[in-house]
Amino acid sequence: MNGWTVTQTVFDSARQHHHETIFTIGNGYLATRGTFEEGHPQDRRTTFLHGVFDAAPFVVTELANAPDWLPLEIFFNGARFGMNQGTVREFERALDLQNGVLTRRVMWDSAQGERATIVFERFCSLAAPHLVCLRVSITPQHAADIKLRASINGIALSDGTQGEKLAHWEFLAQGLSRDAWGGEREGNVFLRTRTFHSQVELGAAMRVQTTRGKELTREFWDARNVPTLLLRVNAEAGETVVVEKYVAYFTSRDVEKTRVVDAALNQVNAVRDWDDALAENSAAWEKEWERTDVVIEGDDEAQLALRFNLFQMLIAAPRTDDRVNIGAKTLSGFGYRGHAFWDTEIFMLPLFIYTAPHIAKNLLNYRHRLLSGARAKAKANGYEGAQFPWESADTGEEVTPTWVPHYLDRSKLIRIWTGDIEIHISADIAYAAHQYWVASGDDAWFSEKGAELILDTAKFWAARAEWNETEQRYEYNDVIGPDEYHDHVNNNYYTNRLAQWNVQTALEVLAWLKQHAPHEAEQLLEQLDLSPARLAKWRDVVEKMYLPALPNGLLLQFQDFLERKEVDLASLEPRVISVQALLGIEGANETQLLKQPDVLMLMYLLQNEFSHEQVQLNYDFYTPRTDHTYGSSLGPAIQAIMACQVGKPDDAYEHFMRALRADLYDVRGNADDGIHAASAGGTWQAIVFGFGGLRVTRDGWTLEPRLPKHWKRLAFRFFYRGKPAVVDLDNENAKTQGT
Ligand code: BGC
């Protein structure tokens, strides 16, 4: 156990989709699922490039599965190597989280009795993000005539919502590259293709070379849309043959569309050799881990699983592009089609705000760029300001499907209401912009962009607020809060309070701007039409917002929540499915059972506002009502933080491990669809804000560590206002540096 390697030693076809998700590798520009180079029946071969969306039925738009760079077939004296052919004698797959290299070692016997050891290694270069590298080392036991087929497969299909296959790419051209004098430039192969609807052009280039062993022949096989190089190599008994394959991608999002192929060819030509490409990649990873790594001593499982979750965040994070976001399933699967949710702002962003502010800024800039989409959505609904879409892709329009096939019976459709009425996301985005500002002290960004996000969402909230004449209060009715077991509810506490926070903060931001950035203040006042009458209305909304609560301090999930049926969760055991799957959508709606604990979530976000007693009261009330095991994967990490706050680090540990294991153990049975990104981001928050007890305000930060008993050490780093801080804790002492 070195704390850095995720290993699989038994191959089981039945679990292949789960393992494909786990062994996803990437570099923030693209990611590729852990399918096998030679292919396997029913594999879900995907490479997703950030921002390359295309129209799709039901879901409006989805990430287009890009041409596949993995194909590498191997034939031994005519027998094709495959995990489902011949006999797999030994198998091991290992993902090295330290540098993102995925290795598979197989000892294999063909049906004819040929034995060979084959080692595949691959990585998506973090140093040169357009480049992906693959190498195979083949050692046959007896002298063998080995043939290899290396391709780029342009017939990349996506899995549709009903299991159908969708094509997104229109073939444009392919061939062997020629140099300026008409000769072949090292015989590299290219493919040019384009998405049907969004018209993104993509150029891919492939360079293949035999670096050990004797290459006898090489042929270009001009199969349409699958340009292929056929190699014949001869290996003596026990001799190792090494073949390397380098592929590069460029799209018209990166360069002029006439240059996509050239740029890709240049990239593969620029590779000196494997060791060099790997060394550059490893050096880039070292820098990432310097900022991001968390050390847990005394708990090997937690250590490795946490690094795995952080790795998933790091391979999904856009480092140079602020036109993209991170989808709820990162770039690792077809789930949610690459769409971004509040998962980014509330669950993933804190990790980046505190460890990689440049990435946080990219993600927030994405929202700022797409304000026009949010304004259009508000307008279409009859409101002013910016109403962000529940699901967002490349244009900022709402891309939540309104109908999807029923999860139990695909011949039926279910109406999805979240795009219409799960409105809290606008406040979540405003909250995140503010949090970035507080932690980074980036006043320039805030005056230029962050303030506008907060002001324009406030404008929406003030317009959306409904005045209840009888009760003399503002309300938000017919909404879905974060807890999606209850839809069409009135006055969800989380939504109302965060909307109120949004408007109140907007007023404070305006005052700050007037003082510190008067020019921007004036511009925004005019551009957003923030007249005195409008601001007076904002103050009224803040003052008279209805926040449903009992006199004893219990915050109500939503108005009338207590009228729902009380159900003892234990009475539903044993179960391996969610409360909603068990009781049905309507059935769950009628109970007090929660998919995720809204109220506790709110208490976490606005943690400086609640007394310890009030947190305890609400914790005790909502914890037994929450479907921790099979409800939302977003819940456990936050529940862990709240358990720490009420002084229960051992309960916290249980929730934390549930979050950590979400994908590694496929806790909810849907890891096939991709990584649970919010859960992964949440695990970092559980470490830092839960066990570490970090609290940050504009005046500084404090720690109140509460480690699980068996942890010997917890160490992490973060940036506060540009300054690095190192936290090193054990169960007795907290040591910090860099304050
Ligand atoms: C959760 C949402 C989440 C979405 C995407 C849903 O199941 O309830 O809170 O935003 O998944 O992860």
PDB file of N, CA and C in Angstrom, residues 227-314:
ATOM      1  N   PRO A 227      -8.796   5.440 -39.913  1.00  0.00           N
ATOM      2  CA  PRO A 227      -7.471   5.324 -40.493  1.00  0.00           C
ATOM      3  C   PRO A 227      -6.574   4.477 -39.592  1.00  0.00           C
ATOM      4  N   THR A 228      -5.862   3.544 -40.225  1.00  0.00           N
ATOM      5  CA  THR A 228      -5.184   2.505 -39.443  1.00  0.00           C
ATOM      6  C   THR A 228      -3.772   2.259 -39.974  1.00  0.00           C
ATOM      7  N   LEU A 229      -2.882   1.997 -39.058  1.00  0.00           N
ATOM      8  CA  LEU A 229      -1.554   1.538 -39.461  1.00  0.00           C
ATOM      9  C   LEU A 229      -1.432   0.066 -39.094  1.00  0.00           C
ATOM     10  N   LEU A 230      -0.985  -0.728 -40.063  1.00  0.00           N
ATOM     11  CA  LEU A 230      -0.786  -2.159 -39.821  1.00  0.00           C
ATOM     12  C   LEU A 230       0.716  -2.404 -39.720  1.00  0.00           C
ATOM     13  N   LEU A 231       1.118  -2.993 -38.624  1.00  0.00           N
ATOM     14  CA  LEU A 231       2.549  -3.229 -38.407  1.00  0.00           C
ATOM     15  C   LEU A 231       2.799  -4.728 -38.268  1.00  0.00           C
ATOM     16  N   ARG A 232       3.900  -5.183 -38.806  1.00  0.00           N
ATOM     17  CA  ARG A 232       4.315  -6.571 -38.558  1.00  0.00           C
ATOM     18  C   ARG A 232       5.650  -6.528 -37.859  1.00  0.00           C
ATOM     19  N   VAL A 233       5.740  -7.181 -36.746  1.00  0.00           N
ATOM     20  CA  VAL A 233       7.019  -7.237 -36.050  1.00  0.00           C
ATOM     21  C   VAL A 233       7.325  -8.697 -35.728  1.00  0.00           C
ATOM     22  N   ASN A 234       8.592  -8.959 -35.614  1.00  0.00           N
ATOM     23  CA  ASN A 234       8.980 -10.322 -35.327  1.00  0.00           C
ATOM     24  C   ASN A 234       9.630 -10.369 -33.965  1.00  0.00           C
ATOM     25  N   ALA A 235       9.213 -11.284 -33.134  1.00  0.00           N
ATOM     26  CA  ALA A 235       9.843 -11.358 -31.816  1.00  0.00           C
ATOM     27  C   ALA A 235      10.368 -12.754 -31.578  1.00  0.00           C
ATOM     28  N   GLU A 236      11.564 -12.823 -31.066  1.00  0.00           N
ATOM     29  CA  GLU A 236      12.136 -14.113 -30.671  1.00  0.00           C
ATOM     30  C   GLU A 236      11.502 -14.509 -29.337  1.00  0.00           C
ATOM     31  N   ALA A 237      11.660 -15.764 -28.981  1.00  0.00           N
ATOM     32  CA  ALA A 237      11.124 -16.238 -27.695  1.00  0.00           C
ATOM     33  C   ALA A 237      11.695 -15.384 -26.559  1.00  0.00           C
ATOM     34  N   GLY A 238      10.808 -14.876 -25.726  1.00  0.00           N
ATOM     35  CA  GLY A 238      11.250 -14.107 -24.559  1.00  0.00           C
ATOM     36  C   GLY A 238      11.704 -12.692 -24.861  1.00  0.00           C
ATOM     37  N   GLU A 239      11.693 -12.301 -26.111  1.00  0.00           N
ATOM     38  CA  GLU A 239      12.137 -10.949 -26.472  1.00  0.00           C
ATOM     39  C   GLU A 239      10.955  -9.971 -26.351  1.00  0.00           C
ATOM     40  N   THR A 240      11.236  -8.782 -25.849  1.00  0.00           N
ATOM     41  CA  THR A 240      10.146  -7.805 -25.698  1.00  0.00           C
ATOM     42  C   THR A 240      10.132  -6.820 -26.857  1.00  0.00           C
ATOM     43  N   VAL A 241       8.945  -6.673 -27.409  1.00  0.00           N
ATOM     44  CA  VAL A 241       8.735  -5.713 -28.490  1.00  0.00           C
ATOM     45  C   VAL A 241       7.965  -4.537 -27.896  1.00  0.00           C
ATOM     46  N   VAL A 242       8.362  -3.342 -28.229  1.00  0.00           N
ATOM     47  CA  VAL A 242       7.656  -2.171 -27.684  1.00  0.00           C
ATOM     48  C   VAL A 242       7.152  -1.293 -28.821  1.00  0.00           C
ATOM     49  N   VAL A 243       5.877  -1.024 -28.793  1.00  0.00           N
ATOM     50  CA  VAL A 243       5.281  -0.149 -29.804  1.00  0.00           C
ATOM     51  C   VAL A 243       4.611   1.022 -29.086  1.00  0.00           C
ATOM     52  N   GLU A 244       4.877   2.216 -29.580  1.00  0.00           N
ATOM     53  CA  GLU A 244       4.299   3.417 -28.957  1.00  0.00           C
ATOM     54  C   GLU A 244       3.309   4.071 -29.911  1.00  0.00           C
ATOM     55  N   LYS A 245       2.283   4.617 -29.336  1.00  0.00           N
ATOM     56  CA  LYS A 245       1.262   5.282 -30.153  1.00  0.00           C
ATOM     57  C   LYS A 245       0.974   6.639 -29.518  1.00  0.00           C
ATOM     58  N   TYR A 246       1.165   7.690 -30.268  1.00  0.00           N
ATOM     59  CA  TYR A 246       0.884   9.043 -29.772  1.00  0.00           C
ATOM     60  C   TYR A 246      -0.250   9.629 -30.592  1.00  0.00           C
ATOM     61  N   VAL A 247      -1.227  10.163 -29.913  1.00  0.00           N
ATOM     62  CA  VAL A 247      -2.361  10.775 -30.621  1.00  0.00           C
ATOM     63  C   VAL A 247      -2.538  12.192 -30.081  1.00  0.00           C
ATOM     64  N   ALA A 248      -2.910  13.104 -30.982  1.00  0.00           N
ATOM     65  CA  ALA A 248      -3.206  14.473 -30.529  1.00  0.00           C
ATOM     66  C   ALA A 248      -4.546  14.906 -31.104  1.00  0.00           C
ATOM     67  N   TYR A 249      -5.227  15.754 -30.343  1.00  0.00           N
ATOM     68  CA  TYR A 249      -6.506  16.313 -30.787  1.00  0.00           C
ATOM     69  C   TYR A 249      -6.430  17.829 -30.766  1.00  0.00           C
ATOM     70  N   PHE A 250      -6.950  18.449 -31.789  1.00  0.00           N
ATOM     71  CA  PHE A 250      -7.215  19.886 -31.764  1.00  0.00           C
ATOM     72  C   PHE A 250      -8.598  20.102 -32.368  1.00  0.00           C
ATOM     73  N   THR A 251      -9.312  21.058 -31.838  1.00  0.00           N
ATOM     74  CA  THR A 251     -10.618  21.338 -32.434  1.00  0.00           C
ATOM     75  C   THR A 251     -10.689  22.813 -32.818  1.00  0.00           C
ATOM     76  N   SER A 252     -11.774  23.145 -33.510  1.00  0.00           N
ATOM     77  CA  SER A 252     -11.961  24.536 -33.910  1.00  0.00           C
ATOM     78  C   SER A 252     -12.302  25.415 -32.709  1.00  0.00           C
ATOM     79  N   ARG A 253     -12.441  24.819 -31.527  1.00  0.00           N
ATOM     80  CA  ARG A 253     -12.524  25.626 -30.301  1.00  0.00           C
ATOM     81  C   ARG A 253     -11.127  26.088 -29.885  1.00  0.00           C
ATOM     82  N   ASP A 254     -10.098  25.388 -30.388  1.00  0.00           N
ATOM     83  CA  ASP A 254      -8.724  25.694 -29.966  1.00  0.00           C
ATOM     84  C   ASP A 254      -7.986  26.549 -30.981  1.00  0.00           C
ATOM     85  N   VAL A 255      -8.155  26.232 -32.255  1.00  0.00           N
ATOM     86  CA  VAL A 255      -7.437  26.927 -33.328  1.00  0.00           C
ATOM     87  C   VAL A 255      -8.401  27.130 -34.497  1.00  0.00           C
ATOM     88  N   GLU A 256      -7.990  27.888 -35.486  1.00  0.00           N
ATOM     89  CA  GLU A 256      -8.770  28.045 -36.713  1.00  0.00           C
ATOM     90  C   GLU A 256      -9.128  26.668 -37.263  1.00  0.00           C
ATOM     91  N   LYS A 257     -10.314  26.540 -37.829  1.00  0.00           N
ATOM     92  CA  LYS A 257     -10.692  25.189 -38.245  1.00  0.00           C
ATOM     93  C   LYS A 257      -9.811  24.637 -39.366  1.00  0.00           C
ATOM     94  N   THR A 258      -9.201  25.523 -40.132  1.00  0.00           N
ATOM     95  CA  THR A 258      -8.315  25.033 -41.195  1.00  0.00           C
ATOM     96  C   THR A 258      -7.009  24.478 -40.617  1.00  0.00           C
ATOM     97  N   ARG A 259      -6.785  24.731 -39.341  1.00  0.00           N
ATOM     98  CA  ARG A 259      -5.502  24.331 -38.751  1.00  0.00           C
ATOM     99  C   ARG A 259      -5.581  23.112 -37.828  1.00  0.00           C
ATOM    100  N   VAL A 260      -6.785  22.563 -37.675  1.00  0.00           N
ATOM    101  CA  VAL A 260      -6.914  21.503 -36.656  1.00  0.00           C
ATOM    102  C   VAL A 260      -6.018  20.299 -36.936  1.00  0.00           C
ATOM    103  N   VAL A 261      -5.916  19.906 -38.197  1.00  0.00           N
ATOM    104  CA  VAL A 261      -5.107  18.725 -38.515  1.00  0.00           C
ATOM    105  C   VAL A 261      -3.616  19.040 -38.347  1.00  0.00           C
ATOM    106  N   ASP A 262      -3.206  20.174 -38.868  1.00  0.00           N
ATOM    107  CA  ASP A 262      -1.791  20.544 -38.752  1.00  0.00           C
ATOM    108  C   ASP A 262      -1.347  20.642 -37.298  1.00  0.00           C
ATOM    109  N   ALA A 263      -2.199  21.272 -36.520  1.00  0.00           N
ATOM    110  CA  ALA A 263      -1.846  21.437 -35.102  1.00  0.00           C
ATOM    111  C   ALA A 263      -1.688  20.068 -34.444  1.00  0.00           C
ATOM    112  N   ALA A 264      -2.576  19.130 -34.795  1.00  0.00           N
ATOM    113  CA  ALA A 264      -2.495  17.788 -34.196  1.00  0.00           C
ATOM    114  C   ALA A 264      -1.230  17.065 -34.679  1.00  0.00           C
ATOM    115  N   LEU A 265      -0.954  17.199 -35.971  1.00  0.00           N
ATOM    116  CA  LEU A 265       0.262  16.551 -36.502  1.00  0.00           C
ATOM    117  C   LEU A 265       1.513  17.135 -35.854  1.00  0.00           C
ATOM    118  N   ASN A 266       1.525  18.452 -35.710  1.00  0.00           N
ATOM    119  CA  ASN A 266       2.694  19.071 -35.071  1.00  0.00           C
ATOM    120  C   ASN A 266       2.885  18.556 -33.654  1.00  0.00           C
ATOM    121  N   GLN A 267       1.751  18.388 -32.973  1.00  0.00           N
ATOM    122  CA  GLN A 267       1.838  17.940 -31.581  1.00  0.00           C
ATOM    123  C   GLN A 267       2.449  16.538 -31.495  1.00  0.00           C
ATOM    124  N   VAL A 268       1.997  15.605 -32.339  1.00  0.00           N
ATOM    125  CA  VAL A 268       2.573  14.250 -32.224  1.00  0.00           C
ATOM    126  C   VAL A 268       4.024  14.239 -32.698  1.00  0.00           C
ATOM    127  N   ASN A 269       4.346  15.118 -33.641  1.00  0.00           N
ATOM    128  CA  ASN A 269       5.739  15.185 -34.102  1.00  0.00           C
ATOM    129  C   ASN A 269       6.670  15.755 -33.045  1.00  0.00           C
ATOM    130  N   ALA A 270       6.086  16.583 -32.187  1.00  0.00           N
ATOM    131  CA  ALA A 270       6.925  17.253 -31.192  1.00  0.00           C
ATOM    132  C   ALA A 270       7.376  16.312 -30.079  1.00  0.00           C
ATOM    133  N   VAL A 271       6.768  15.135 -29.992  1.00  0.00           N
ATOM    134  CA  VAL A 271       7.158  14.210 -28.915  1.00  0.00           C
ATOM    135  C   VAL A 271       8.556  13.674 -29.205  1.00  0.00           C
ATOM    136  N   ARG A 272       9.444  13.829 -28.244  1.00  0.00           N
ATOM    137  CA  ARG A 272      10.803  13.318 -28.468  1.00  0.00           C
ATOM    138  C   ARG A 272      10.786  11.801 -28.277  1.00  0.00           C
ATOM    139  N   ASP A 273      10.411  11.376 -27.110  1.00  0.00           N
ATOM    140  CA  ASP A 273      10.234   9.937 -26.893  1.00  0.00           C
ATOM    141  C   ASP A 273       9.356   9.727 -25.662  1.00  0.00           C
ATOM    142  N   TRP A 274       9.074   8.486 -25.387  1.00  0.00           N
ATOM    143  CA  TRP A 274       8.163   8.145 -24.290  1.00  0.00           C
ATOM    144  C   TRP A 274       8.670   8.715 -22.964  1.00  0.00           C
ATOM    145  N   ASP A 275       9.926   8.477 -22.686  1.00  0.00           N
ATOM    146  CA  ASP A 275      10.464   8.909 -21.392  1.00  0.00           C
ATOM    147  C   ASP A 275      10.335  10.415 -21.222  1.00  0.00           C
ATOM    148  N   ASP A 276      10.569  11.114 -22.297  1.00  0.00           N
ATOM    149  CA  ASP A 276      10.498  12.561 -22.253  1.00  0.00           C
ATOM    150  C   ASP A 276       9.048  13.033 -22.013  1.00  0.00           C
ATOM    151  N   ALA A 277       8.133  12.452 -22.793  1.00  0.00           N
ATOM    152  CA  ALA A 277       6.720  12.832 -22.639  1.00  0.00           C
ATOM    153  C   ALA A 277       6.237  12.495 -21.231  1.00  0.00           C
ATOM    154  N   LEU A 278       6.662  11.342 -20.739  1.00  0.00           N
ATOM    155  CA  LEU A 278       6.248  10.916 -19.400  1.00  0.00           C
ATOM    156  C   LEU A 278       6.850  11.827 -18.324  1.00  0.00           C
ATOM    157  N   ALA A 279       8.113  12.184 -18.510  1.00  0.00           N
ATOM    158  CA  ALA A 279       8.766  13.030 -17.504  1.00  0.00           C
ATOM    159  C   ALA A 279       8.065  14.389 -17.426  1.00  0.00           C
ATOM    160  N   GLU A 280       7.704  14.927 -18.566  1.00  0.00           N
ATOM    161  CA  GLU A 280       6.997  16.222 -18.560  1.00  0.00           C
ATOM    162  C   GLU A 280       5.647  16.107 -17.867  1.00  0.00           C
ATOM    163  N   ASN A 281       4.970  15.014 -18.185  1.00  0.00           N
ATOM    164  CA  ASN A 281       3.664  14.771 -17.568  1.00  0.00           C
ATOM    165  C   ASN A 281       3.806  14.624 -16.048  1.00  0.00           C
ATOM    166  N   SER A 282       4.787  13.855 -15.630  1.00  0.00           N
ATOM    167  CA  SER A 282       4.960  13.614 -14.187  1.00  0.00           C
ATOM    168  C   SER A 282       5.324  14.904 -13.460  1.00  0.00           C
ATOM    169  N   ALA A 283       6.123  15.731 -14.115  1.00  0.00           N
ATOM    170  CA  ALA A 283       6.501  16.997 -13.479  1.00  0.00           C
ATOM    171  C   ALA A 283       5.267  17.886 -13.306  1.00  0.00           C
ATOM    172  N   ALA A 284       4.396  17.875 -14.312  1.00  0.00           N
ATOM    173  CA  ALA A 284       3.171  18.683 -14.206  1.00  0.00           C
ATOM    174  C   ALA A 284       2.288  18.157 -13.075  1.00  0.00           C
ATOM    175  N   TRP A 285       2.208  16.840 -12.966  1.00  0.00           N
ATOM    176  CA  TRP A 285       1.396  16.266 -11.891  1.00  0.00           C
ATOM    177  C   TRP A 285       1.980  16.591 -10.510  1.00  0.00           C
ATOM    178  N   GLU A 286       3.284  16.597 -10.437  1.00  0.00           N
ATOM    179  CA  GLU A 286       3.910  16.872  -9.147  1.00  0.00           C
ATOM    180  C   GLU A 286       3.465  18.238  -8.623  1.00  0.00           C
ATOM    181  N   LYS A 287       3.395  19.184  -9.538  1.00  0.00           N
ATOM    182  CA  LYS A 287       2.958  20.536  -9.130  1.00  0.00           C
ATOM    183  C   LYS A 287       1.511  20.522  -8.647  1.00  0.00           C
ATOM    184  N   GLU A 288       0.668  19.762  -9.358  1.00  0.00           N
ATOM    185  CA  GLU A 288      -0.742  19.710  -8.952  1.00  0.00           C
ATOM    186  C   GLU A 288      -0.872  19.148  -7.541  1.00  0.00           C
ATOM    187  N   TRP A 289      -0.129  18.063  -7.295  1.00  0.00           N
ATOM    188  CA  TRP A 289      -0.256  17.415  -5.990  1.00  0.00           C
ATOM    189  C   TRP A 289       0.364  18.243  -4.871  1.00  0.00           C
ATOM    190  N   GLU A 290       1.353  19.031  -5.219  1.00  0.00           N
ATOM    191  CA  GLU A 290       1.955  19.899  -4.203  1.00  0.00           C
ATOM    192  C   GLU A 290       0.887  20.794  -3.576  1.00  0.00           C
ATOM    193  N   ARG A 291      -0.033  21.264  -4.427  1.00  0.00           N
ATOM    194  CA  ARG A 291      -1.101  22.147  -3.943  1.00  0.00           C
ATOM    195  C   ARG A 291      -2.247  21.372  -3.320  1.00  0.00           C
ATOM    196  N   THR A 292      -2.523  20.189  -3.895  1.00  0.00           N
ATOM    197  CA  THR A 292      -3.795  19.534  -3.616  1.00  0.00           C
ATOM    198  C   THR A 292      -3.731  18.404  -2.602  1.00  0.00           C
ATOM    199  N   ASP A 293      -2.586  17.781  -2.464  1.00  0.00           N
ATOM    200  CA  ASP A 293      -2.561  16.532  -1.690  1.00  0.00           C
ATOM    201  C   ASP A 293      -2.987  16.744  -0.238  1.00  0.00           C
ATOM    202  N   VAL A 294      -3.633  15.711   0.273  1.00  0.00           N
ATOM    203  CA  VAL A 294      -4.028  15.670   1.683  1.00  0.00           C
ATOM    204  C   VAL A 294      -3.405  14.402   2.253  1.00  0.00           C
ATOM    205  N   VAL A 295      -2.747  14.526   3.386  1.00  0.00           N
ATOM    206  CA  VAL A 295      -2.128  13.341   3.987  1.00  0.00           C
ATOM    207  C   VAL A 295      -2.974  12.889   5.170  1.00  0.00           C
ATOM    208  N   ILE A 296      -3.350  11.621   5.119  1.00  0.00           N
ATOM    209  CA  ILE A 296      -4.055  11.028   6.264  1.00  0.00           C
ATOM    210  C   ILE A 296      -3.197   9.878   6.755  1.00  0.00           C
ATOM    211  N   GLU A 297      -2.773   9.932   7.989  1.00  0.00           N
ATOM    212  CA  GLU A 297      -2.012   8.802   8.533  1.00  0.00           C
ATOM    213  C   GLU A 297      -2.879   8.039   9.516  1.00  0.00           C
ATOM    214  N   GLY A 298      -2.755   6.711   9.453  1.00  0.00           N
ATOM    215  CA  GLY A 298      -3.532   5.875  10.368  1.00  0.00           C
ATOM    216  C   GLY A 298      -4.769   5.306   9.699  1.00  0.00           C
ATOM    217  N   ASP A 299      -4.913   5.508   8.401  1.00  0.00           N
ATOM    218  CA  ASP A 299      -6.102   5.022   7.707  1.00  0.00           C
ATOM    219  C   ASP A 299      -5.783   4.888   6.212  1.00  0.00           C
ATOM    220  N   ASP A 300      -5.244   3.720   5.848  1.00  0.00           N
ATOM    221  CA  ASP A 300      -4.789   3.528   4.466  1.00  0.00           C
ATOM    222  C   ASP A 300      -5.923   3.648   3.447  1.00  0.00           C
ATOM    223  N   GLU A 301      -7.089   3.110   3.831  1.00  0.00           N
ATOM    224  CA  GLU A 301      -8.175   3.157   2.858  1.00  0.00           C
ATOM    225  C   GLU A 301      -8.593   4.598   2.579  1.00  0.00           C
ATOM    226  N   ALA A 302      -8.774   5.354   3.664  1.00  0.00           N
ATOM    227  CA  ALA A 302      -9.202   6.745   3.489  1.00  0.00           C
ATOM    228  C   ALA A 302      -8.154   7.525   2.697  1.00  0.00           C
ATOM    229  N   GLN A 303      -6.885   7.269   2.979  1.00  0.00           N
ATOM    230  CA  GLN A 303      -5.819   7.986   2.277  1.00  0.00           C
ATOM    231  C   GLN A 303      -5.910   7.763   0.760  1.00  0.00           C
ATOM    232  N   LEU A 304      -5.971   6.503   0.381  1.00  0.00           N
ATOM    233  CA  LEU A 304      -5.984   6.192  -1.053  1.00  0.00           C
ATOM    234  C   LEU A 304      -7.281   6.684  -1.711  1.00  0.00           C
ATOM    235  N   ALA A 305      -8.402   6.424  -1.045  1.00  0.00           N
ATOM    236  CA  ALA A 305      -9.689   6.798  -1.639  1.00  0.00           C
ATOM    237  C   ALA A 305      -9.806   8.315  -1.773  1.00  0.00           C
ATOM    238  N   LEU A 306      -9.264   9.031  -0.809  1.00  0.00           N
ATOM    239  CA  LEU A 306      -9.331  10.490  -0.910  1.00  0.00           C
ATOM    240  C   LEU A 306      -8.499  10.965  -2.103  1.00  0.00           C
ATOM    241  N   ARG A 307      -7.323  10.406  -2.240  1.00  0.00           N
ATOM    242  CA  ARG A 307      -6.493  10.814  -3.390  1.00  0.00           C
ATOM    243  C   ARG A 307      -7.188  10.466  -4.710  1.00  0.00           C
ATOM    244  N   PHE A 308      -7.871   9.340  -4.712  1.00  0.00           N
ATOM    245  CA  PHE A 308      -8.609   8.969  -5.925  1.00  0.00           C
ATOM    246  C   PHE A 308      -9.660  10.047  -6.251  1.00  0.00           C
ATOM    247  N   ASN A 309     -10.389  10.479  -5.224  1.00  0.00           N
ATOM    248  CA  ASN A 309     -11.420  11.503  -5.445  1.00  0.00           C
ATOM    249  C   ASN A 309     -10.798  12.827  -5.896  1.00  0.00           C
ATOM    250  N   LEU A 310      -9.675  13.179  -5.301  1.00  0.00           N
ATOM    251  CA  LEU A 310      -9.008  14.423  -5.707  1.00  0.00           C
ATOM    252  C   LEU A 310      -8.487  14.306  -7.138  1.00  0.00           C
ATOM    253  N   PHE A 311      -7.981  13.141  -7.467  1.00  0.00           N
ATOM    254  CA  PHE A 311      -7.500  12.888  -8.836  1.00  0.00           C
ATOM    255  C   PHE A 311      -8.638  13.112  -9.835  1.00  0.00           C
ATOM    256  N   GLN A 312      -9.810  12.619  -9.489  1.00  0.00           N
ATOM    257  CA  GLN A 312     -10.955  12.796 -10.392  1.00  0.00           C
ATOM    258  C   GLN A 312     -11.257  14.273 -10.608  1.00  0.00           C
ATOM    259  N   MET A 313     -11.118  15.053  -9.555  1.00  0.00           N
ATOM    260  CA  MET A 313     -11.340  16.494  -9.693  1.00  0.00           C
ATOM    261  C   MET A 313     -10.253  17.117 -10.572  1.00  0.00           C
ATOM    262  N   LEU A 314      -9.030  16.681 -10.346  1.00  0.00           N
ATOM    263  CA  LEU A 314      -7.916  17.295 -11.082  1.00  0.00           C
ATOM    264  C   LEU A 314      -7.958  16.977 -12.570  1.00  0.00           C
TER     265      LEU A 314
END
